[in-house]
Structures are given as structure tokens and as C-alpha cells.
Coordinates of C-alpha atoms in Angstrom, one line a residue:
M454 CA -9.3 28.1 7.6
I455 CA -6.9 26.4 9.2
I456 CA -6.8 23.0 7.5
D457 CA -4.4 20.2 9.3
T458 CA -3.6 17.6 6.4
H459 CA -2.5 15.0 8.6
C460 CA -4.1 13.3 11.5
H461 CA -4.9 9.9 12.2
Y462 CA -7.3 7.9 14.6
T463 CA -5.3 7.3 17.3
T464 CA -7.9 6.8 20.2
E465 CA -10.1 4.1 18.6
P466 CA -12.7 2.5 21.1
A467 CA -11.6 -0.5 22.8
A468 CA -14.2 -2.6 20.9
F469 CA -12.5 -1.5 17.5
H470 CA -9.6 -3.1 18.8
T471 CA -11.3 -6.2 20.0
F472 CA -12.7 -6.9 16.3
R473 CA -9.4 -6.6 15.1
D474 CA -7.4 -8.8 17.8
K475 CA -10.4 -11.4 16.8
Q476 CA -10.1 -11.0 12.7
L477 CA -6.4 -11.8 13.3
A478 CA -7.2 -14.6 15.7
G479 CA -9.3 -16.1 13.4
L480 CA -6.3 -16.6 10.9
A481 CA -5.4 -19.3 13.2
D482 CA -8.9 -20.9 14.5
P483 CA -11.9 -20.0 12.4
A484 CA -14.1 -20.0 15.7
R485 CA -12.4 -17.1 17.0
R486 CA -13.4 -14.7 14.0
P487 CA -15.7 -11.8 15.1
P488 CA -19.2 -13.0 14.9
T489 CA -19.8 -9.8 12.5
T490 CA -18.5 -7.7 9.7
Q491 CA -18.0 -4.4 11.5
P492 CA -17.3 -4.0 15.5
D493 CA -20.0 -2.9 17.5
I494 CA -19.8 0.8 17.8
S495 CA -22.5 3.4 18.8
D496 CA -22.6 6.9 17.6
E497 CA -22.3 8.1 21.1
A498 CA -18.9 5.8 21.6
L499 CA -17.2 7.3 18.5
I500 CA -17.7 10.9 19.0
A501 CA -16.8 10.5 23.1
S502 CA -13.5 8.4 21.1
V503 CA -12.2 11.9 19.2
Q504 CA -13.0 14.5 22.4
P505 CA -9.3 14.5 22.8
Q506 CA -9.1 15.6 18.4
L507 CA -11.8 18.0 19.1
K508 CA -10.1 19.6 22.3
L509 CA -7.0 20.3 20.5
Q510 CA -8.6 21.8 17.6
R511 CA -10.2 24.3 19.4
E512 CA -6.9 25.2 22.2
R513 CA -4.4 25.1 19.0
G514 CA -7.2 26.9 16.6
S515 CA -7.2 24.6 13.6
D516 CA -10.7 24.4 12.0
L517 CA -10.8 21.1 9.5
T518 CA -8.7 17.6 10.0
I519 CA -8.3 15.5 7.7
F520 CA -8.8 12.4 8.9
S521 CA -7.5 8.8 8.0
P522 CA -6.7 5.0 10.0
R523 CA -3.9 4.5 12.2
A524 CA -1.4 4.6 10.3
A525 CA 0.3 1.7 12.4
G526 CA -3.0 0.4 12.5
M527 CA -3.0 -0.6 8.4
A528 CA -0.3 -3.4 9.1
H529 CA -0.4 -4.4 5.4
H530 CA 2.2 -7.2 6.0
V531 CA 0.0 -8.8 8.9
G532 CA -2.7 -12.1 7.8
T533 CA -3.7 -12.1 4.4
E534 CA -4.7 -10.5 1.2
A535 CA -8.2 -10.8 2.2
T536 CA -7.4 -9.8 5.8
S537 CA -6.3 -6.4 4.3
H538 CA -9.3 -6.2 2.8
Q539 CA -11.8 -6.6 5.0
W540 CA -9.2 -4.3 7.5
A541 CA -9.7 -1.8 4.9
A542 CA -13.2 -1.5 4.5
V543 CA -13.7 -1.6 8.1
S544 CA -11.4 0.8 9.1
N545 CA -12.7 3.2 6.1
D546 CA -16.5 2.6 7.3
I547 CA -15.4 3.9 11.0
I548 CA -13.4 7.1 9.3
H549 CA -16.8 7.7 7.3
R550 CA -18.8 7.6 10.7
L551 CA -17.2 9.7 12.1
C552 CA -16.4 12.6 9.1
T553 CA -20.6 11.7 8.6
L554 CA -21.2 13.0 12.6
L555 CA -18.8 15.8 12.9
P556 CA -18.6 17.1 9.6
D557 CA -17.6 20.4 10.8
N558 CA -14.2 18.5 12.1
F559 CA -13.3 15.9 10.2
V560 CA -12.8 15.0 6.4
G561 CA -12.0 11.7 5.4
V562 CA -8.9 9.9 3.7
G563 CA -8.8 6.4 3.0
Q564 CA -6.6 3.1 3.9
L565 CA -6.0 0.8 1.1
P566 CA -5.9 -3.2 0.8
Q567 CA -2.2 -3.3 0.3
Y568 CA -0.6 -6.4 0.6
P569 CA 3.0 -7.3 0.1
G570 CA 3.5 -9.0 -3.8
V571 CA -0.3 -8.6 -4.6
S572 CA -0.7 -6.2 -7.3
P573 CA -2.3 -2.8 -6.6
K574 CA -5.2 -3.0 -8.8
N575 CA -6.2 -5.1 -5.7
C576 CA -7.0 -1.7 -4.5
L577 CA -8.9 -0.2 -6.8
A578 CA -12.2 -1.3 -6.2
E579 CA -11.9 0.3 -2.3
L580 CA -10.3 3.2 -3.7
E581 CA -12.9 4.0 -5.9
R582 CA -15.5 3.5 -2.7
T583 CA -14.0 5.6 -0.5
V584 CA -14.1 8.2 -3.0
D585 CA -17.6 7.9 -4.8
Q586 CA -19.6 6.5 -1.9
L587 CA -17.7 7.7 1.2
G588 CA -16.6 11.6 0.1
F589 CA -13.1 11.2 0.7
V590 CA -10.8 13.7 -0.6
G591 CA -7.6 11.1 -0.6
V592 CA -5.7 8.2 0.3
N593 CA -3.2 6.9 1.9
L594 CA -0.6 5.2 -0.3
N595 CA 1.7 2.6 1.5
P596 CA 5.3 2.6 -0.4
D597 CA 6.6 -0.7 1.6
P598 CA 3.4 -3.4 2.5
S599 CA 6.3 -5.3 3.6
G600 CA 6.7 -3.7 7.0
G601 CA 10.2 -2.7 6.6
Y602 CA 11.7 -4.8 4.0
W603 CA 10.7 -3.5 0.8
T604 CA 9.9 -6.4 -1.3
D605 CA 7.4 -4.4 -3.6
P606 CA 9.0 -2.4 -6.8
P607 CA 10.1 1.0 -6.1
L608 CA 7.1 3.6 -6.7
I609 CA 8.5 5.1 -10.3
D610 CA 7.8 1.2 -11.2
R611 CA 4.7 0.5 -13.5
Y612 CA 3.8 -1.7 -10.9
W613 CA 2.0 1.2 -9.4
Y614 CA 0.6 2.7 -12.5
P615 CA -2.8 1.1 -12.0
I616 CA -3.2 3.4 -8.7
Y617 CA -1.9 6.6 -10.4
E618 CA -3.9 6.2 -13.3
K619 CA -7.3 6.0 -10.8
L620 CA -5.6 8.8 -8.4
C621 CA -5.9 10.8 -11.7
E622 CA -9.1 9.5 -12.8
L623 CA -10.6 10.3 -9.6
D624 CA -8.5 13.5 -9.3
V625 CA -7.5 12.8 -5.6
P626 CA -3.6 12.9 -4.4
A627 CA -2.4 10.4 -2.2
M628 CA 0.3 10.6 1.1
V629 CA 2.7 8.1 1.2
H630 CA 2.7 6.6 4.3
V631 CA 4.2 3.5 5.7
T632 CA 2.6 1.6 8.3
S633 CA 4.0 -0.1 11.5
C634 CA 7.4 -2.0 10.8
C635 CA 8.1 -5.5 11.6
N636 CA 12.3 -5.7 10.8
P637 CA 13.4 -5.1 14.4
A638 CA 16.4 -2.9 13.1
F639 CA 13.6 -0.2 12.3
H640 CA 11.7 1.2 14.9
H641 CA 8.3 2.5 13.3
T642 CA 7.9 5.6 14.2
G643 CA 11.7 6.8 14.8
A644 CA 13.3 5.4 11.9
H645 CA 10.9 3.5 9.3
Y646 CA 8.7 6.5 9.0
I647 CA 11.5 8.6 7.9
N648 CA 13.2 6.3 6.1
A649 CA 10.1 5.8 3.7
D650 CA 9.3 9.4 3.4
T651 CA 13.7 9.8 2.2
T652 CA 13.3 6.8 -0.2
A653 CA 10.1 7.6 -1.9
F654 CA 11.3 10.9 -2.6
M655 CA 14.8 9.7 -4.1
Q656 CA 12.7 6.9 -6.1
L657 CA 10.9 9.7 -7.8
I658 CA 13.9 11.3 -8.5
Q659 CA 15.0 8.3 -10.1
G660 CA 12.2 7.8 -12.5
D661 CA 10.1 10.3 -14.7
L662 CA 6.6 9.6 -13.2
F663 CA 5.1 12.9 -13.6
K664 CA 5.4 12.7 -17.2
D665 CA 3.4 9.8 -17.6
F666 CA 1.2 11.6 -14.5
P667 CA 1.6 15.1 -14.6
T668 CA -1.6 15.9 -12.8
L669 CA -0.7 13.2 -10.0
K670 CA 0.0 14.9 -6.6
L671 CA 1.9 12.7 -3.8
V672 CA 2.3 14.4 -0.1
I673 CA 5.1 12.8 1.5
P674 CA 4.6 13.4 5.4
H675 CA 6.6 14.0 8.6
G676 CA 8.3 17.3 6.5
G677 CA 10.0 15.2 3.8
G678 CA 12.1 12.8 6.1
A679 CA 15.3 14.0 5.5
V680 CA 14.9 15.8 2.5
P681 CA 15.0 19.6 3.3
Y682 CA 18.1 18.9 5.5
H683 CA 20.3 17.6 2.4
W684 CA 18.0 19.3 -0.4
G685 CA 21.5 20.1 -1.9
R686 CA 22.3 16.4 -2.0
Y687 CA 19.2 15.8 -3.8
R688 CA 19.7 19.0 -6.2
G689 CA 23.0 17.7 -6.9
L690 CA 21.7 13.6 -7.3
C691 CA 18.8 15.0 -9.7
L692 CA 21.0 17.5 -11.9
S693 CA 23.6 14.4 -12.7
M694 CA 21.3 11.7 -13.3
K695 CA 18.1 13.3 -15.0
K696 CA 20.0 16.5 -16.3
V697 CA 17.0 18.9 -15.0
Q698 CA 16.5 20.9 -12.0
L699 CA 14.7 19.1 -9.2
L700 CA 12.1 22.0 -8.6
D701 CA 10.9 21.4 -12.3
H702 CA 11.6 17.7 -11.9
L703 CA 9.3 16.9 -9.6
M704 CA 7.6 20.1 -7.5
N705 CA 4.7 20.5 -9.3
N706 CA 3.8 17.1 -8.4
V707 CA 5.3 16.6 -4.7
F708 CA 4.3 18.1 -1.4
F709 CA 5.6 18.0 1.8
D710 CA 3.8 18.4 5.4
T711 CA 4.5 20.5 8.8
C712 CA 4.9 16.8 10.9
V713 CA 8.1 18.5 12.4
Y714 CA 8.4 19.1 16.3
H715 CA 10.5 22.1 16.8
L716 CA 10.8 25.7 15.8
P717 CA 14.4 25.0 14.0
G718 CA 13.4 22.3 12.2
I719 CA 9.8 24.3 10.0
E720 CA 12.1 27.2 10.1
L721 CA 14.5 24.7 7.7
L722 CA 11.3 23.4 6.0
T723 CA 10.0 26.9 5.0
K724 CA 13.4 28.2 4.3
V725 CA 14.5 25.4 1.8
I726 CA 11.3 24.2 0.5
P727 CA 8.9 26.3 -1.7
I728 CA 5.5 27.9 -0.1
G729 CA 3.3 26.4 -2.8
N730 CA 4.4 22.7 -1.6
I731 CA 4.1 23.1 1.8
L732 CA 0.8 21.8 3.6
F733 CA 0.3 22.5 7.2
A734 CA -0.2 19.2 9.1
S735 CA 0.2 18.0 12.8
E736 CA -0.2 14.5 13.1
M737 CA -1.6 15.2 17.1
L738 CA -2.3 12.7 19.2
G739 CA 0.2 10.5 16.8
A740 CA 3.7 9.5 16.6
V741 CA 5.7 12.3 19.5
P742 CA 3.3 12.6 22.3
G743 CA 3.8 14.7 25.2
I744 CA 5.3 17.7 26.3
D745 CA 8.8 19.4 24.8
P746 CA 10.4 20.5 28.3
E747 CA 12.7 23.3 26.0
T748 CA 8.9 24.7 25.0
G749 CA 6.6 24.1 27.6
F750 CA 4.1 23.0 25.0
S751 CA 3.5 19.6 22.6
F752 CA 5.8 18.9 20.6
D753 CA 2.7 18.3 17.9
D754 CA 1.3 22.0 18.4
T755 CA 3.3 23.0 14.8
K756 CA 0.8 25.8 14.3
R757 CA 2.8 27.7 17.1
Y758 CA 6.4 27.4 15.2
I759 CA 4.5 28.5 11.6
D760 CA 3.1 30.9 13.7
Q761 CA 6.9 32.0 14.9
V762 CA 8.8 31.5 11.5
A763 CA 10.1 34.9 10.9
G764 CA 9.5 36.3 7.1
L765 CA 6.8 34.5 6.8
G766 CA 3.6 37.0 5.3
D767 CA -0.1 36.3 5.5
A768 CA -0.2 35.4 2.1
E769 CA 2.6 32.8 2.7
R770 CA 0.6 31.9 5.8
Y771 CA -2.7 31.3 4.0
Q772 CA -0.7 29.0 1.7
I773 CA 0.3 26.7 4.5
F774 CA -2.8 26.7 6.4
E775 CA -5.1 26.8 3.6
G776 CA -4.5 27.3 0.2
N777 CA -2.1 24.6 -1.1
A778 CA -4.5 21.8 0.9
R779 CA -7.3 23.0 -1.2
R780 CA -5.2 23.3 -4.3
V781 CA -3.5 19.3 -3.6
Y782 CA -7.2 18.3 -2.6
P783 CA -9.4 19.4 -5.4
R784 CA -12.5 17.3 -3.8
L785 CA -11.5 19.1 -0.2
D786 CA -12.1 22.3 -2.3
A787 CA -15.4 21.9 -3.9
L788 CA -16.4 20.3 -0.3
L789 CA -15.6 23.8 1.3
S790 CA -17.2 25.9 -1.3
A791 CA -20.1 23.9 -1.3
R792 CA -20.4 24.6 2.1
G793 CA -20.0 28.1 2.0
H794 CA -16.4 28.9 2.5
P795 CA -14.8 29.7 -0.9
A796 CA -11.2 29.6 -1.2
R797 CA -9.1 33.3 -0.8
A798 CA -9.0 35.0 -4.3
A799 CA -5.8 35.3 -5.6

């Protein structure tokens, strides 16, 4: 089974965006608020909206997509704390509906109602709801709810501990994923995302988070940002700061995905990062659309790159495509096993 661990709902129906527009307009004029608490979207419209994803699943050979709300659409810096709560609930409910309608294609990951300067404790109820009631297998955690100004404490600060405690209690991982950027210095997908991935990893080096939370699992997307390319830098910094090897300090708990959009990048990732820490992902129909003129294939057709990496055996490819995802997402493993798809024996 090939499990794509990182895709966002980027083809939402127009009614979904209209609801959001009215929600934000209502901040200035209550008369412009949406008349209902949920956008009026039929099941048929939802299924029609994800036909592009289903088509690419078939064409590219993936079996199951871990699906979450549009990352840029989380926009935790927009509106108010109450706005964020409503928007997270609406977004998660839409993902849940899709996963219920198309259970063989999608499994859910949730959006949290974060807001700059507000304690992560405000997210716990929605986190519990997405896992216990909606059946989600993970959550996206934004390390910078300010949208590019980094006004909240670093991820190693006790400020974030309520979220980590709940993640461990529920046995679900968090993907560390920022949203759109309101700082004009940073393009949101080309700079802010990669900056955040790299920043999060460095923050983790600086602390001892996993001594307090030995079972916590964090996924850093987009191939880990700049980390694999500068692995020597981070190994050296870890040794000088923590007096321990980087692998021992972080890599029992931190995982990278394969949202890297050329073969040399994937080759570097698989050469530098332990295979057990790499999860297959494409973020298809996301950050990098279009055809690569050098290959004639879509940039985000990442399975093709992994298939081309010389030196990967069947066991390593199984880990990347399926085994690691089932280990990092225990609720996904349980779901698949209950459906008659047990993990391969070690």
C-alpha cells in the first residue's frame, strides 16, 4: 500500500470560500455573517470537488491520502480567536465528510483553532473532537500563528506543553505546518514554509522536549526544509550545544516527508536522513503545480522520484511508502488493520 501522508484540500467548492468570505466580512459588519454555521455543500458537490485528487491517485499509483484542510487557508492570524474556533470546526467537518464519503481514498488530519498569543490550551477540545469523534489520525500544528512574525514562544517552551500532553494521550502525531504569511518579506510557500520547517528543527535541537515527551511524534514537512542539505551544520550544532549526537537527540521522534520536487533532492534526503524517518508524501495539487519542463511530469509526482533512487531495496521502499506511516500514525495502522490490511511483518 502506498500512503500519501501530506495532502491538503485545495479544490474546495465555491460555496466553501463564500462561507469564509462572509465569516470574515462579518467581523466588520455583523449583518454580513453567513446565515448558517456550516456552508451549504451537497455530498455530490464534495465528491465532485476531489475528482482531481482521485484521478492523480489512480494515475500515480497511490492508495490512500492523509487529507487535511488547506494549509494556507488555516490563516490563524486572521480575525479573532472566536473566528479561528469556528473556522477550524467548519474545515474539520468538511474533511470528515469527505473521509466518510470516500473512506478508501482519504483519512483525516485536523486543523487547530490557534490564534497568536492565545494559549494552546484553547485547542484541546477541538483536538479531542477530531480524534475521538471524527476519527482523524493526526493534526497540523502551526509553530507561528502570527503568520510570519513569530510572536509565540519556540516549540520547546512549556507554553506548548498542553498540546504535547494531549497528543501523547491520544497517540497521534502532529505535522508542524505553518499557514499563509502576512509578512511581505516572505513568499508563503517558497520561503515561509521552508523557513518554518528549518526553524522548527533548530528549536527542537535547542531544547530537550523528548525527554519530557518520549512518545511524542512530530512530522516536519517539505523534506525538512533546509535541514538535510545542511545536516552537517545541525549535527555540529547539536554536539556543541547538547553534547549528544543529533540522531540520538531527535530522530526517534522527528520525521520528514518527501515533498521535495526534483530527483536530486529526494536522493539527498534518502542518503542523509535515516530511511526510518522518511514518510512518502506529495502535497499534490498544492504548493508546486504544473509540469517540470525537464522531465515532462508534474513537479509533485514524488513517487516517480523515489522509484528512481538507486540503492533503495524493497524493504526501504516499503518503509517509505507504508511502514513508516503506520508506525508514526498508530491510529491509521489500527484503521487499516481493521479493514483487513495488516502491516507487513518485520
